[in-house]
Coordinates of C-alpha atoms in Angstrom, one line a residue:
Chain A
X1 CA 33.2 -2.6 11.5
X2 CA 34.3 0.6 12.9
X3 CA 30.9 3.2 11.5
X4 CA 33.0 6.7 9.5
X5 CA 30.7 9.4 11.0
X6 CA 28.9 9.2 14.1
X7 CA 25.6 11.2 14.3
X8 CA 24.0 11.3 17.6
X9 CA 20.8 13.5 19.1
X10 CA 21.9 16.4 16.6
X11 CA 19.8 19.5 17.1
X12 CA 19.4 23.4 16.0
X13 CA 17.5 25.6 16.6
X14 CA 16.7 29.3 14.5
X15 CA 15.6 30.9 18.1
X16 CA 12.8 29.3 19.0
X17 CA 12.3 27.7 15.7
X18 CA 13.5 23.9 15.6
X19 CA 15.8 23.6 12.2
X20 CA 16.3 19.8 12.8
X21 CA 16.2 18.0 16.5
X22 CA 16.9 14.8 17.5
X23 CA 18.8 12.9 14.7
X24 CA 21.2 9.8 15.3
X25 CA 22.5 7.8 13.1
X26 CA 25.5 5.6 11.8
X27 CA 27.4 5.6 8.3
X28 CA 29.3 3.1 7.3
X29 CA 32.6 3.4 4.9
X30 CA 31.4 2.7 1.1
X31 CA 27.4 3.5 2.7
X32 CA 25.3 6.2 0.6
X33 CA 22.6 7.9 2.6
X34 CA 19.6 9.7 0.9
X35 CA 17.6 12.2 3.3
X36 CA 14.6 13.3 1.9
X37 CA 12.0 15.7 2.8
X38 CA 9.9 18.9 1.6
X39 CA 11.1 22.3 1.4
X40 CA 11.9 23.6 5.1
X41 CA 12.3 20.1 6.7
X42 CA 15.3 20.5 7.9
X43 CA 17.6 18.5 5.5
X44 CA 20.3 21.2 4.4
X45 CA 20.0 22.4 8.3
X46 CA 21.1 18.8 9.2
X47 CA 23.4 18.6 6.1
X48 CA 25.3 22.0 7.3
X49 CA 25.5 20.8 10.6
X50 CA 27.1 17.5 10.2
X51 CA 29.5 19.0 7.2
X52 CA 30.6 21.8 9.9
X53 CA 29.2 24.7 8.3
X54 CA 26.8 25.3 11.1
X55 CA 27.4 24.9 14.7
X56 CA 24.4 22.2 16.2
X57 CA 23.0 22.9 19.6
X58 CA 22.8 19.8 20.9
X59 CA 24.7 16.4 20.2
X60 CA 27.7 15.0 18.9
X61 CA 29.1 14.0 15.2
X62 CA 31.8 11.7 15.5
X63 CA 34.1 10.8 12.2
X64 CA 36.4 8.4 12.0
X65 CA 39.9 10.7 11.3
X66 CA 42.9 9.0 9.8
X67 CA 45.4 10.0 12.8
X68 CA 43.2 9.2 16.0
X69 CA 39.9 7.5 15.1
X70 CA 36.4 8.7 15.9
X71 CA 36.7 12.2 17.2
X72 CA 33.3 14.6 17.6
X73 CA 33.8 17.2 15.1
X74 CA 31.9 19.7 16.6
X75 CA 34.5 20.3 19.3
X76 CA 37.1 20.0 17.7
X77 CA 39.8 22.8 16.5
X78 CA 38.7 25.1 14.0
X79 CA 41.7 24.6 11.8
X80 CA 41.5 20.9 12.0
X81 CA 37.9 21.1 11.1
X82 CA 38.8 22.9 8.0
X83 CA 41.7 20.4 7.3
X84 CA 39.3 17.8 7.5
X85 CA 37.0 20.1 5.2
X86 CA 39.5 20.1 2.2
X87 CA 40.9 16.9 2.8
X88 CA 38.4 13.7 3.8
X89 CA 35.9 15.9 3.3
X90 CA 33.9 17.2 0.1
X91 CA 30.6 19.5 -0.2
X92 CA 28.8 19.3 -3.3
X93 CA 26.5 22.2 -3.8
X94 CA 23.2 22.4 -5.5
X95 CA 24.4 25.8 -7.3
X96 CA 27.8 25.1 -9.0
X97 CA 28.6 28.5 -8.5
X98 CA 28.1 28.7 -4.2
X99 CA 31.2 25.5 -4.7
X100 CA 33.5 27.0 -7.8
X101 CA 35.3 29.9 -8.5
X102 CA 34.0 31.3 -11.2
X103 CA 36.8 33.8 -11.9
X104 CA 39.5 31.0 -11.8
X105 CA 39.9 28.2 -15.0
X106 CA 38.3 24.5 -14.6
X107 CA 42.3 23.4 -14.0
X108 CA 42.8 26.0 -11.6
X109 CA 39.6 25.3 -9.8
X110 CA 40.6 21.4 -9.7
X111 CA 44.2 22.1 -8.7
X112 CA 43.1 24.6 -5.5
X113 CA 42.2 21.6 -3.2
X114 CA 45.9 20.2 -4.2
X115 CA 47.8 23.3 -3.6
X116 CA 45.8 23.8 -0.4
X117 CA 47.5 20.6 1.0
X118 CA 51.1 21.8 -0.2
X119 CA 51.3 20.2 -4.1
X120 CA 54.0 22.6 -5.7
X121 CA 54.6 21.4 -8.2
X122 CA 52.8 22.3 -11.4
X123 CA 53.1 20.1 -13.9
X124 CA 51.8 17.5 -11.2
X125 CA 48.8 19.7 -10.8
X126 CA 48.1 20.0 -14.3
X127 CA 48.2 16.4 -14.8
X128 CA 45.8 15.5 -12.1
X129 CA 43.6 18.1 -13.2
X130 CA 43.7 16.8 -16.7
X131 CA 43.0 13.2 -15.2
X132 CA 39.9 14.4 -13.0
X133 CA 38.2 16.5 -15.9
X134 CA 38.5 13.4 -17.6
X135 CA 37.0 11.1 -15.0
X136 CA 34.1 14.0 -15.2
X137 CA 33.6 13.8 -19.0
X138 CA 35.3 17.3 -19.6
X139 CA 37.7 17.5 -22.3
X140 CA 41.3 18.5 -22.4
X141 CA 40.8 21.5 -24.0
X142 CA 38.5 23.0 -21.8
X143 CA 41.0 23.1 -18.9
X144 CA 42.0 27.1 -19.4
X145 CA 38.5 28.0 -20.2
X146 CA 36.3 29.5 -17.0
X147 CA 33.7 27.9 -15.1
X148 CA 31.2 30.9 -16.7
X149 CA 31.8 29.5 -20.3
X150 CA 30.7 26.1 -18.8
X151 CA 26.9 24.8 -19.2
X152 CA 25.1 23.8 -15.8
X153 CA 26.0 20.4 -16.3
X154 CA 29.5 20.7 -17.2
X155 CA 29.7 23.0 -14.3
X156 CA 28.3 20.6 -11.7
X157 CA 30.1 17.6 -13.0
X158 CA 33.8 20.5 -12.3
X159 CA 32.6 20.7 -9.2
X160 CA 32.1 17.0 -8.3
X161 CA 35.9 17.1 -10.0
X162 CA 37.2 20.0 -7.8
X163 CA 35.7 18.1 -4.5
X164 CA 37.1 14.2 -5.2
X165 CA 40.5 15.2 -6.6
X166 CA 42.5 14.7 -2.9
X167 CA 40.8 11.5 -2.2
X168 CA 38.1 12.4 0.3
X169 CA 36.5 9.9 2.1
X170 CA 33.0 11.5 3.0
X171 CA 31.1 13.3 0.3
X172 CA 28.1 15.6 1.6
X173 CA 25.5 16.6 -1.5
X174 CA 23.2 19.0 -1.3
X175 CA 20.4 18.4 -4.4
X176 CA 23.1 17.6 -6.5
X177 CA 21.2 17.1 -10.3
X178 CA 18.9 20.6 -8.8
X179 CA 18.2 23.0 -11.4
X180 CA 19.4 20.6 -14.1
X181 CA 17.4 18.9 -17.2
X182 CA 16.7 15.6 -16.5
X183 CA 19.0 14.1 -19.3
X184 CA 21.3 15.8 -17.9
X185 CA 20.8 14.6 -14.3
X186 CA 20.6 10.9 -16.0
X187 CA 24.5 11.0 -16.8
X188 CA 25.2 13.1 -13.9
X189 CA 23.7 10.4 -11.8
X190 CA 25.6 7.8 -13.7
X191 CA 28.8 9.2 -13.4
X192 CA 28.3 9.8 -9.3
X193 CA 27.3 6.2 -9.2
X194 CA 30.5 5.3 -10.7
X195 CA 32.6 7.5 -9.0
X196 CA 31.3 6.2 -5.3
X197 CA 31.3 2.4 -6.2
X198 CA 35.0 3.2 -7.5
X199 CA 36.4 5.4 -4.9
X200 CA 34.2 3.4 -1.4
X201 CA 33.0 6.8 -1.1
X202 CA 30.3 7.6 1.8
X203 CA 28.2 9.7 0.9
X204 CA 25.5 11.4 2.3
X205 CA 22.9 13.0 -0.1
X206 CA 19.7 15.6 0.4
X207 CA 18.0 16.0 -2.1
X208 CA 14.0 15.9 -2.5
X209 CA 14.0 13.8 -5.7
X210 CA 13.1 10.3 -4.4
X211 CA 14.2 9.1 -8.1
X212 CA 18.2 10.5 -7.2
X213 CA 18.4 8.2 -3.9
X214 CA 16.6 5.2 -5.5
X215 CA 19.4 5.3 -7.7
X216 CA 22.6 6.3 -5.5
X217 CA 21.4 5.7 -1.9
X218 CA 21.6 2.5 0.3
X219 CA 19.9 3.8 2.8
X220 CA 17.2 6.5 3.4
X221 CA 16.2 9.0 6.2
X222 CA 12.7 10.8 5.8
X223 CA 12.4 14.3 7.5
X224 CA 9.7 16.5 8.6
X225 CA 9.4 19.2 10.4
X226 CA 12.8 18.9 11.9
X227 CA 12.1 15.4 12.8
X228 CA 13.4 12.3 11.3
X229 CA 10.1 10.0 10.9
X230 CA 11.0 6.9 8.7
X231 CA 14.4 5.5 8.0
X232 CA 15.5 1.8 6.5
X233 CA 16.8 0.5 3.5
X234 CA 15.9 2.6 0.0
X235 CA 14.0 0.1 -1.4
X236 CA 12.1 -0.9 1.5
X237 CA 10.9 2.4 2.6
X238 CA 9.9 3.7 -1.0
X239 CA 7.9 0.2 -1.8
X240 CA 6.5 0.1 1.4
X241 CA 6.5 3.0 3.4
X242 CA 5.1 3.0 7.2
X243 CA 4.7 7.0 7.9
X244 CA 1.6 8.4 6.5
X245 CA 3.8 11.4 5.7
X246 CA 6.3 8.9 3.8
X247 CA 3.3 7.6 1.7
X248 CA 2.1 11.3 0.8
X249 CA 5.5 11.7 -0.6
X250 CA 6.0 8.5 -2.5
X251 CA 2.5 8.8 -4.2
X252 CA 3.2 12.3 -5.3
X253 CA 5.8 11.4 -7.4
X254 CA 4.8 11.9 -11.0
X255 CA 4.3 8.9 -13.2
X256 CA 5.5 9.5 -16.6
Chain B
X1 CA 56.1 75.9 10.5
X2 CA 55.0 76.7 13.8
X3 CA 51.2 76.6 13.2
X4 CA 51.3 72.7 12.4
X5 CA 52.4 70.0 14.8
X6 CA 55.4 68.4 14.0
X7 CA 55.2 66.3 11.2
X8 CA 51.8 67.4 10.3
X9 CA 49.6 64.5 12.8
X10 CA 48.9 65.4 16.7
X11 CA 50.7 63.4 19.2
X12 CA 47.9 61.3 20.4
X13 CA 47.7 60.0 16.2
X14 CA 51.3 59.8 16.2
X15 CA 51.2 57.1 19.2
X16 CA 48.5 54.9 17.8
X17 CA 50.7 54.6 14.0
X18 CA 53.9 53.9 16.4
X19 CA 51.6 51.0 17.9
X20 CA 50.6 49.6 15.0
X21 CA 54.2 49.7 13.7
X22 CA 55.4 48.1 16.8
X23 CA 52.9 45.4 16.6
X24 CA 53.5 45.0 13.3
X25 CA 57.4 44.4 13.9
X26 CA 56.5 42.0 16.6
X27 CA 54.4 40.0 13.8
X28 CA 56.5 40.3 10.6
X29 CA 54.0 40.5 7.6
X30 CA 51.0 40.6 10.1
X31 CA 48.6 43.0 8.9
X32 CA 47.8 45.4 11.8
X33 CA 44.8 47.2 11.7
X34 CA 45.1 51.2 12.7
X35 CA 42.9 54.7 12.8
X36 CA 44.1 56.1 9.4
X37 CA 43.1 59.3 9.3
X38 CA 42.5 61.9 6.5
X39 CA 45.5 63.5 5.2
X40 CA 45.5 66.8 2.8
X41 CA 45.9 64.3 -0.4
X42 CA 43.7 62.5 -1.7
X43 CA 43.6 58.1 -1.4
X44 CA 45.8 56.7 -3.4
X45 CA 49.1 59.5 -3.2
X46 CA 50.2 58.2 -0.7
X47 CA 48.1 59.1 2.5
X48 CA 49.6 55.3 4.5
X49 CA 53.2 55.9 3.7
X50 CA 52.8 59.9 5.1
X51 CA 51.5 58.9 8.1
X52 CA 54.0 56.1 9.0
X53 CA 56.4 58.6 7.8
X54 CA 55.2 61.1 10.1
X55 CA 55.0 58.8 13.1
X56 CA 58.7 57.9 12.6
X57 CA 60.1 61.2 11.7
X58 CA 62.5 63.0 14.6
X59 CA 63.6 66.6 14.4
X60 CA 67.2 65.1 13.6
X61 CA 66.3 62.6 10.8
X62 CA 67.2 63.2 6.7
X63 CA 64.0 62.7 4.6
X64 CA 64.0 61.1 1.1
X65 CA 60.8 60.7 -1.0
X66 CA 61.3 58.4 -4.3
X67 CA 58.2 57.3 -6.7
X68 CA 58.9 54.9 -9.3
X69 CA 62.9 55.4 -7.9
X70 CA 62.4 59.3 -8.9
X71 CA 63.1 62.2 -6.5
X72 CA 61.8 64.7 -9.3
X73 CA 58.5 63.4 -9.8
X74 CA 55.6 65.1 -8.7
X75 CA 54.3 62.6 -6.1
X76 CA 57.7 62.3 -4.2
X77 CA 58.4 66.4 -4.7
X78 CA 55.2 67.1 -2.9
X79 CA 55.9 64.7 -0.4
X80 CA 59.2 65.7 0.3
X81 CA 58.5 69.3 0.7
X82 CA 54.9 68.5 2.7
X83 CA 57.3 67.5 5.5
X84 CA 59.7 70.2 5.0
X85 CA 57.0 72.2 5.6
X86 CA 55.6 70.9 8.3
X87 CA 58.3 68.8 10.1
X88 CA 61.1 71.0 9.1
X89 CA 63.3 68.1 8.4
X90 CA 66.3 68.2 6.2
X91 CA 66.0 66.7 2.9
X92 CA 68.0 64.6 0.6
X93 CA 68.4 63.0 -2.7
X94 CA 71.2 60.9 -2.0
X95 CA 70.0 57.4 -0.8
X96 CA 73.3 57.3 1.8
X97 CA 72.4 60.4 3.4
X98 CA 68.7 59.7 3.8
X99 CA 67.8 58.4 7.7
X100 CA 63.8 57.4 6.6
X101 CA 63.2 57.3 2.9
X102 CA 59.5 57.3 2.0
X103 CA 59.2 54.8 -1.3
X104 CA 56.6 54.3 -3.7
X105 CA 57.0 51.1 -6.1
X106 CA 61.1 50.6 -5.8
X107 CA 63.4 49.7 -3.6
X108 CA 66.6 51.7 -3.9
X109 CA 69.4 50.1 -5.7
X110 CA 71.6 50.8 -3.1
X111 CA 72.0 48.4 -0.3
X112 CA 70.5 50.0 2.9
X113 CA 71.6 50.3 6.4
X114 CA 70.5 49.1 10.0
X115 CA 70.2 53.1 11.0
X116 CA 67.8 53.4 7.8
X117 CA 63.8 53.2 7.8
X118 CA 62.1 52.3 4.5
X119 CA 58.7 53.3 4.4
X120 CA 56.2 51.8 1.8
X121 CA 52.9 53.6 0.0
X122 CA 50.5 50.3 -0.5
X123 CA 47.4 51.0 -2.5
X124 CA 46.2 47.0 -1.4
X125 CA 47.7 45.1 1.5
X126 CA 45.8 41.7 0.9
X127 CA 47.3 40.1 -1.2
X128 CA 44.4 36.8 -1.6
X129 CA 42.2 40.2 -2.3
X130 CA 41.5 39.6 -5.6
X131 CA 40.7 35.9 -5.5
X132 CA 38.5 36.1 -2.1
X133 CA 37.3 39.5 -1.8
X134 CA 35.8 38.4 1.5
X135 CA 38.2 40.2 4.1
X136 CA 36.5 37.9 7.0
X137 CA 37.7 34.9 5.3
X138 CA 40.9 36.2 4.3
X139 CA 41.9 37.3 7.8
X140 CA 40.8 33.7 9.2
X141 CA 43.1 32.2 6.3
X142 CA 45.9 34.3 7.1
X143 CA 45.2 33.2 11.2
X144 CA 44.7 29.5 9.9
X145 CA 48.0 29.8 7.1
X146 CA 45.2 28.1 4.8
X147 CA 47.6 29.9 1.6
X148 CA 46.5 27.3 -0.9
X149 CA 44.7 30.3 -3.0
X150 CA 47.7 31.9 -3.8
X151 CA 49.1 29.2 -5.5
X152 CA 46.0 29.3 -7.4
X153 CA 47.2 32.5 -8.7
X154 CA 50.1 31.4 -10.2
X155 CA 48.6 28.4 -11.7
X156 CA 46.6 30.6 -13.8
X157 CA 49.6 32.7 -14.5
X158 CA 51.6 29.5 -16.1
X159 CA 48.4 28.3 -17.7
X160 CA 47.4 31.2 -19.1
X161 CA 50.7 32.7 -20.3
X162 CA 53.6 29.9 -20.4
X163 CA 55.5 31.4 -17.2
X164 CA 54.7 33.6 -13.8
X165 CA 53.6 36.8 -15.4
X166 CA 52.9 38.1 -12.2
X167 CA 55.6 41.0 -12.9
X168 CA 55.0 43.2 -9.6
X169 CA 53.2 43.3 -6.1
X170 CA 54.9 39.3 -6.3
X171 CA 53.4 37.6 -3.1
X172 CA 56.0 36.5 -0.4
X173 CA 56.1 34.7 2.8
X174 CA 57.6 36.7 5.8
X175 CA 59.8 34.6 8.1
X176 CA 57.7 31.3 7.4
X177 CA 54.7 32.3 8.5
X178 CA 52.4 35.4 6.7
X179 CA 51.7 35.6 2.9
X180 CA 52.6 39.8 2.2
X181 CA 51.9 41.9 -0.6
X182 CA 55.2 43.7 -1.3
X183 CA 53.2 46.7 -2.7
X184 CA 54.0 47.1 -6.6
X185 CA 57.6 46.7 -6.4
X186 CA 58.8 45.0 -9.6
X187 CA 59.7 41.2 -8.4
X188 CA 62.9 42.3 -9.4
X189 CA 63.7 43.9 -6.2
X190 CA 61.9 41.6 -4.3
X191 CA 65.5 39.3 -3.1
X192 CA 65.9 42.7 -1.7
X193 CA 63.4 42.7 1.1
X194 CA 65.6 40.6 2.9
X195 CA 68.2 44.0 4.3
X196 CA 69.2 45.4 6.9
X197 CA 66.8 48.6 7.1
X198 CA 63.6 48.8 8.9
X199 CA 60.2 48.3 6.1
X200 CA 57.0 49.2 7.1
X201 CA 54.4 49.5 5.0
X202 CA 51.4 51.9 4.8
X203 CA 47.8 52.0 3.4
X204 CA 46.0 54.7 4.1
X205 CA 42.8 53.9 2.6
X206 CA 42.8 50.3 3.7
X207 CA 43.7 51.6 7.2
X208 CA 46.6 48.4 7.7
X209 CA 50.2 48.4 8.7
X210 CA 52.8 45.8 8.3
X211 CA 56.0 46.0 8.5
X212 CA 59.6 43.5 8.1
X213 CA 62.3 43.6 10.7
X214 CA 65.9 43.9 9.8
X215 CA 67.2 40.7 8.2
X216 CA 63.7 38.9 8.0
X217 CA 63.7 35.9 5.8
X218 CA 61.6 36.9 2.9
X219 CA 61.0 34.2 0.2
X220 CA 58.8 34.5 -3.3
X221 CA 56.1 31.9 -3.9
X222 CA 56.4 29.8 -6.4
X223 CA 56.4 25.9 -7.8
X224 CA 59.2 23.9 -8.2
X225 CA 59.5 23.3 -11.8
X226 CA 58.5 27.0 -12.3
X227 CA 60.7 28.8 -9.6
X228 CA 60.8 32.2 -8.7
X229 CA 63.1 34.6 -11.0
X230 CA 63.7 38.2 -10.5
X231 CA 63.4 40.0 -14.2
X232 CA 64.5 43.3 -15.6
X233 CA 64.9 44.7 -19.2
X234 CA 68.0 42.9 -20.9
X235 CA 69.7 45.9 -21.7
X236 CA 72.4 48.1 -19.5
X237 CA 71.3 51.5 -18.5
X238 CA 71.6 53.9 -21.7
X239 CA 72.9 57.0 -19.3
X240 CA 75.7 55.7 -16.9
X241 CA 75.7 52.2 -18.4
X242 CA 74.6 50.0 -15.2
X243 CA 74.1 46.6 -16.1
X244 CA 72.2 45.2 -12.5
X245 CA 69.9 48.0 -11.9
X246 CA 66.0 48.2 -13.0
X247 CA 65.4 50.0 -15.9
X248 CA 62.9 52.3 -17.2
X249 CA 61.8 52.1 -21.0
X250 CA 61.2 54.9 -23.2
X251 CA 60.3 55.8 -26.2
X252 CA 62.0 58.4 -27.7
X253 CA 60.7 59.0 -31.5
X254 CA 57.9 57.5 -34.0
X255 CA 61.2 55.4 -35.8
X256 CA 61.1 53.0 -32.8
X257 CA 64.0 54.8 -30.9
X258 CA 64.9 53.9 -27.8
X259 CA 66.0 54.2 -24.4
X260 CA 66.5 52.5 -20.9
X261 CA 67.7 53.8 -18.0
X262 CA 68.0 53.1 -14.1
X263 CA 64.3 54.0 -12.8
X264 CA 66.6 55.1 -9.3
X265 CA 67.8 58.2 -10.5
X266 CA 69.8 59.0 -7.8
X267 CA 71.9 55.5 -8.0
X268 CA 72.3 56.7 -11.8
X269 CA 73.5 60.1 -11.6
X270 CA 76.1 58.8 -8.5
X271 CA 77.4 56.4 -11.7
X272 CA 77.8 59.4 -14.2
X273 CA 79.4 61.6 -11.1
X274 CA 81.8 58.9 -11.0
X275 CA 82.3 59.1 -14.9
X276 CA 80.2 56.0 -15.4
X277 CA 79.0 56.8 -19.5
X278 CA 76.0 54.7 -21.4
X279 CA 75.7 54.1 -24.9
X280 CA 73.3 57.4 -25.2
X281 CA 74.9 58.7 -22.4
X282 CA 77.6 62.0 -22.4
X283 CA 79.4 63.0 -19.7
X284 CA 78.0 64.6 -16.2
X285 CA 78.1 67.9 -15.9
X286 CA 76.7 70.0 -13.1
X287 CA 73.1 71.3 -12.8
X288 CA 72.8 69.9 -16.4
X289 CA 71.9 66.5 -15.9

């Protein structure tokens, strides 16, 4: 099977600073990734640099486009990198508000990604938007109302809307159930788990919540200092982890 | 007359506007950044449309000012007689006569020709200002054509009030290519952009010129089961009875009288020279109009 995104030796550096260096690895189609770490590991540097927000110093990252197969994204054209951005492509930010547009209604917020790739019809937007609040647990009637009138929750679960509405195949998350009450982050976590065994989505997820990626992730990267240090299969590296650092990190999780 | 330039702006200043407006002819609807400089009036009267009117002024040319479609307003009077003053240009309000005609919010009713300049005062040339009010991003979605946002627009137009509501400053798309700002002409007149004059548009305070060749296709955004119509007040003009112009409202008494007339008042008062009469209307008489 032919891997969707191709990470190899990926590397950036903040001057002399290392942000993440060294990092390769394969995702398959339908494959969830967790990549876990403290604060100032290097996660949301890697994250940004494979979702083409920031420009790596070093390396390649190769996904698998529709038209022409694996092709590195980092060299490619800026306009086809921002195709790909609101196309195969999602970003799901940790503050609802860095990913929406708050001035704009939850229908207009779903239908941008749609009108971006030439929908003009409205009443073909409207529907779809009506179907994808759905999907998210948003009612009907909320469709006119803003994003500020929205709780965090209701506002995350538009976002994940706004971002799977044109069918992406790649989802980047960046602490997606952050900031958010932990019943809350129950059903959010649901809903994503759904919503990627129903789509095939890939996804790759940073988040610093071991109890997110036990729940979505297949597979799991551990980073620190800029250095990946343990990867394998979720269940294995969080029962049995190998890195000292790893088993700092898994015994620090609170027991309730 | 003699202690100012011509037209008011040194030579040097002159050159620079007529770049921009050469550039921006080259690009139709391109934005093109130039040195706007400060003009006796304040931001906001004007200050883009006066210097692309001085840059294209020649000794020879007819000047008319309109605001709203008015010659008599104040805006367009002291307009028109700035460059009287300091251009010494003749001056006309007769939209025929006029060689550059310096507009603020209308187009004239009257057709114009290819030997005729239309020069536009534009308070905001972005057009995706108000829904990315990043200027960086909206100048790489303008290079990329990413125009998806301004759909957005309209969505929330239809969801939010049944129809476009979007009534003025009605985004286009110049020859296929650049989203444009009209400035806030009514979407009435915006099937007009597509003449056979010369537009170039002005802001002053946003320091960008754009401009629309002669016979530039020009065509309204909109969605296919809501498609682009031009509007005006139902009603025929109450002084010389026009049926197709735009119309101003007004309220004449507290017992909800009223009246409508052609906002171009020189297209109206030609009508009631040629004993065109409204339903309010009497007949034209001179110097008591």
């Amino acid at each position: 099977m032919r891997p969707l995104l191709q990470v190899e030796s990926i590397a950036k550096f903040y001057g002399a600073r290392i942000g993440c260096i060294d990092v390769s690895f394969d995702l398959y189609p339908g494959e969830v990734m967790g990549i876990v770490g403290e604060s100032g590991s290097g996660k949301s540097t890697l994250l940004n640099c494979l979702a083409g927000h920031l420009t790596p110093d070093h390396g390649a990252v190769r996904f698998d486009t529709r038209a022409e197969g694996l092709r590195d994204t980092i060299t490619m054209s800026e306009p086809e990198r921002r195709m790909l951005g609101r196309t195969d492509w999602a970003f799901v930010h940790q503050h609802a508000r860095d990913g929406l547009r708050m001035n704009v209604s939850a229908g207009g917020n779903v239908g941008e990604r749609l009108m971006a790739v030439n929908a003009r019809h409205y009443g073909d937007i409207r529907a779809e938007a009506i179907d994808w609040l759905g999907r998210v647990e948003i009612t009907e009637d909320r469709i006119d109302d803003r994003p500020t009138a929205f709780s965090g929750g209701m506002q995350q679960r538009l976002q994940i809307a706004r971002n799977l509405v044109t069918g992406p195949r790649l989802v980047f998350m960046d602490e997606p159930t952050g900031g958010l009450d932990v019943s809350v982050q129950a059903r959010l976590l649901d809903l994503l788990r759904g919503l990627v065994r129903e789509m095939n989505l890939s996804a790759i997820i940073v988040t610093h919540d071991l109890a997110v990626v036990r729940l979505l992730a297949d597979r799991l990267m551990v980073m620190k200092d800029g250095h990946v240090i343990e990867t394998g299969l979720t269940d294995q590296v969080l029962d049995d982890p190998q890195h000292a650092y790893t088993q700092l990190l898994v015994s620090s999780v609170l027991q309730v | 007359m003699s202690d100012y330039n011509f037209a008011y702006l040194d030579e040097q200043t002159k050159r620079m506007i007529r770049r921009a407006i050469l550039k921006g002819l080259a690009i139709p609807g391109y934005q093109v950044p130039f040195a706007s400089r400060e003009m006796p009036m304040p931001y906001g009267w004007g200050t883009g449309g006066v210097q692309v009117s001085a840059a294209v002024l020649t000794p020879d040319d007819t000047f008319k000012v309109i605001d709203q479609g008015a010659d008599d307003t104040t805006n367009a009077v002291s307009i028109r007689r700035f460059f009287q003053k300091t251009a010494g240009v003749a001056v006309t309000e007769a939209t025929a006569e006029a060689s550059v005609i310096q507009t603020r919010h209308r187009i004239p009713e009257q057709d114009l020709r290819a030997d005729q300049i239309l020069v536009y005062q534009v308070p905001i040339p972005e057009p995706l200002r108000f829904l990315e009010p990043s200027e960086v991003e909206t100048r790489k979605m303008h290079a990329l054509e990413e125009y998806g946002l301004m759909h957005v627009k309209l969505y929330e137009d239809i969801s939010q009030h049944g129809d476009i509501a979007t009534a003025y400053a009605y985004p286009v798309k110049v020859e296929g290519r650049y989203v444009m700002d009209p400035s806030p002409i009514p979407k009435f007149d915006n099937p007009k952009l597509e003449m056979a004059g010369i537009q170039i548009f002005g802001a002053g305070r946003e320091q960008r010129i754009y401009a629309i060749p002669p016979y530039t296709q020009v065509v309204s955004l909109d969605f296919d089961d809501y498609p682009f119509q031009p509007t005006k007040a139902d009603h025929a003009c109450d002084l010389c009875g026009a049926e197709e112009s735009y119309l101003d409202e007004l309220i004449m008494n507290d017992a909800g009288g009223r009246m409508f007339m052609c906002s171009d008042t020189d297209y109206c008062a030609t009508r009631r020279k040629q004993g065109h009469v409204g339903a309010q209307g009497v007949p034209y008489k001179e110097a008591a109009t």
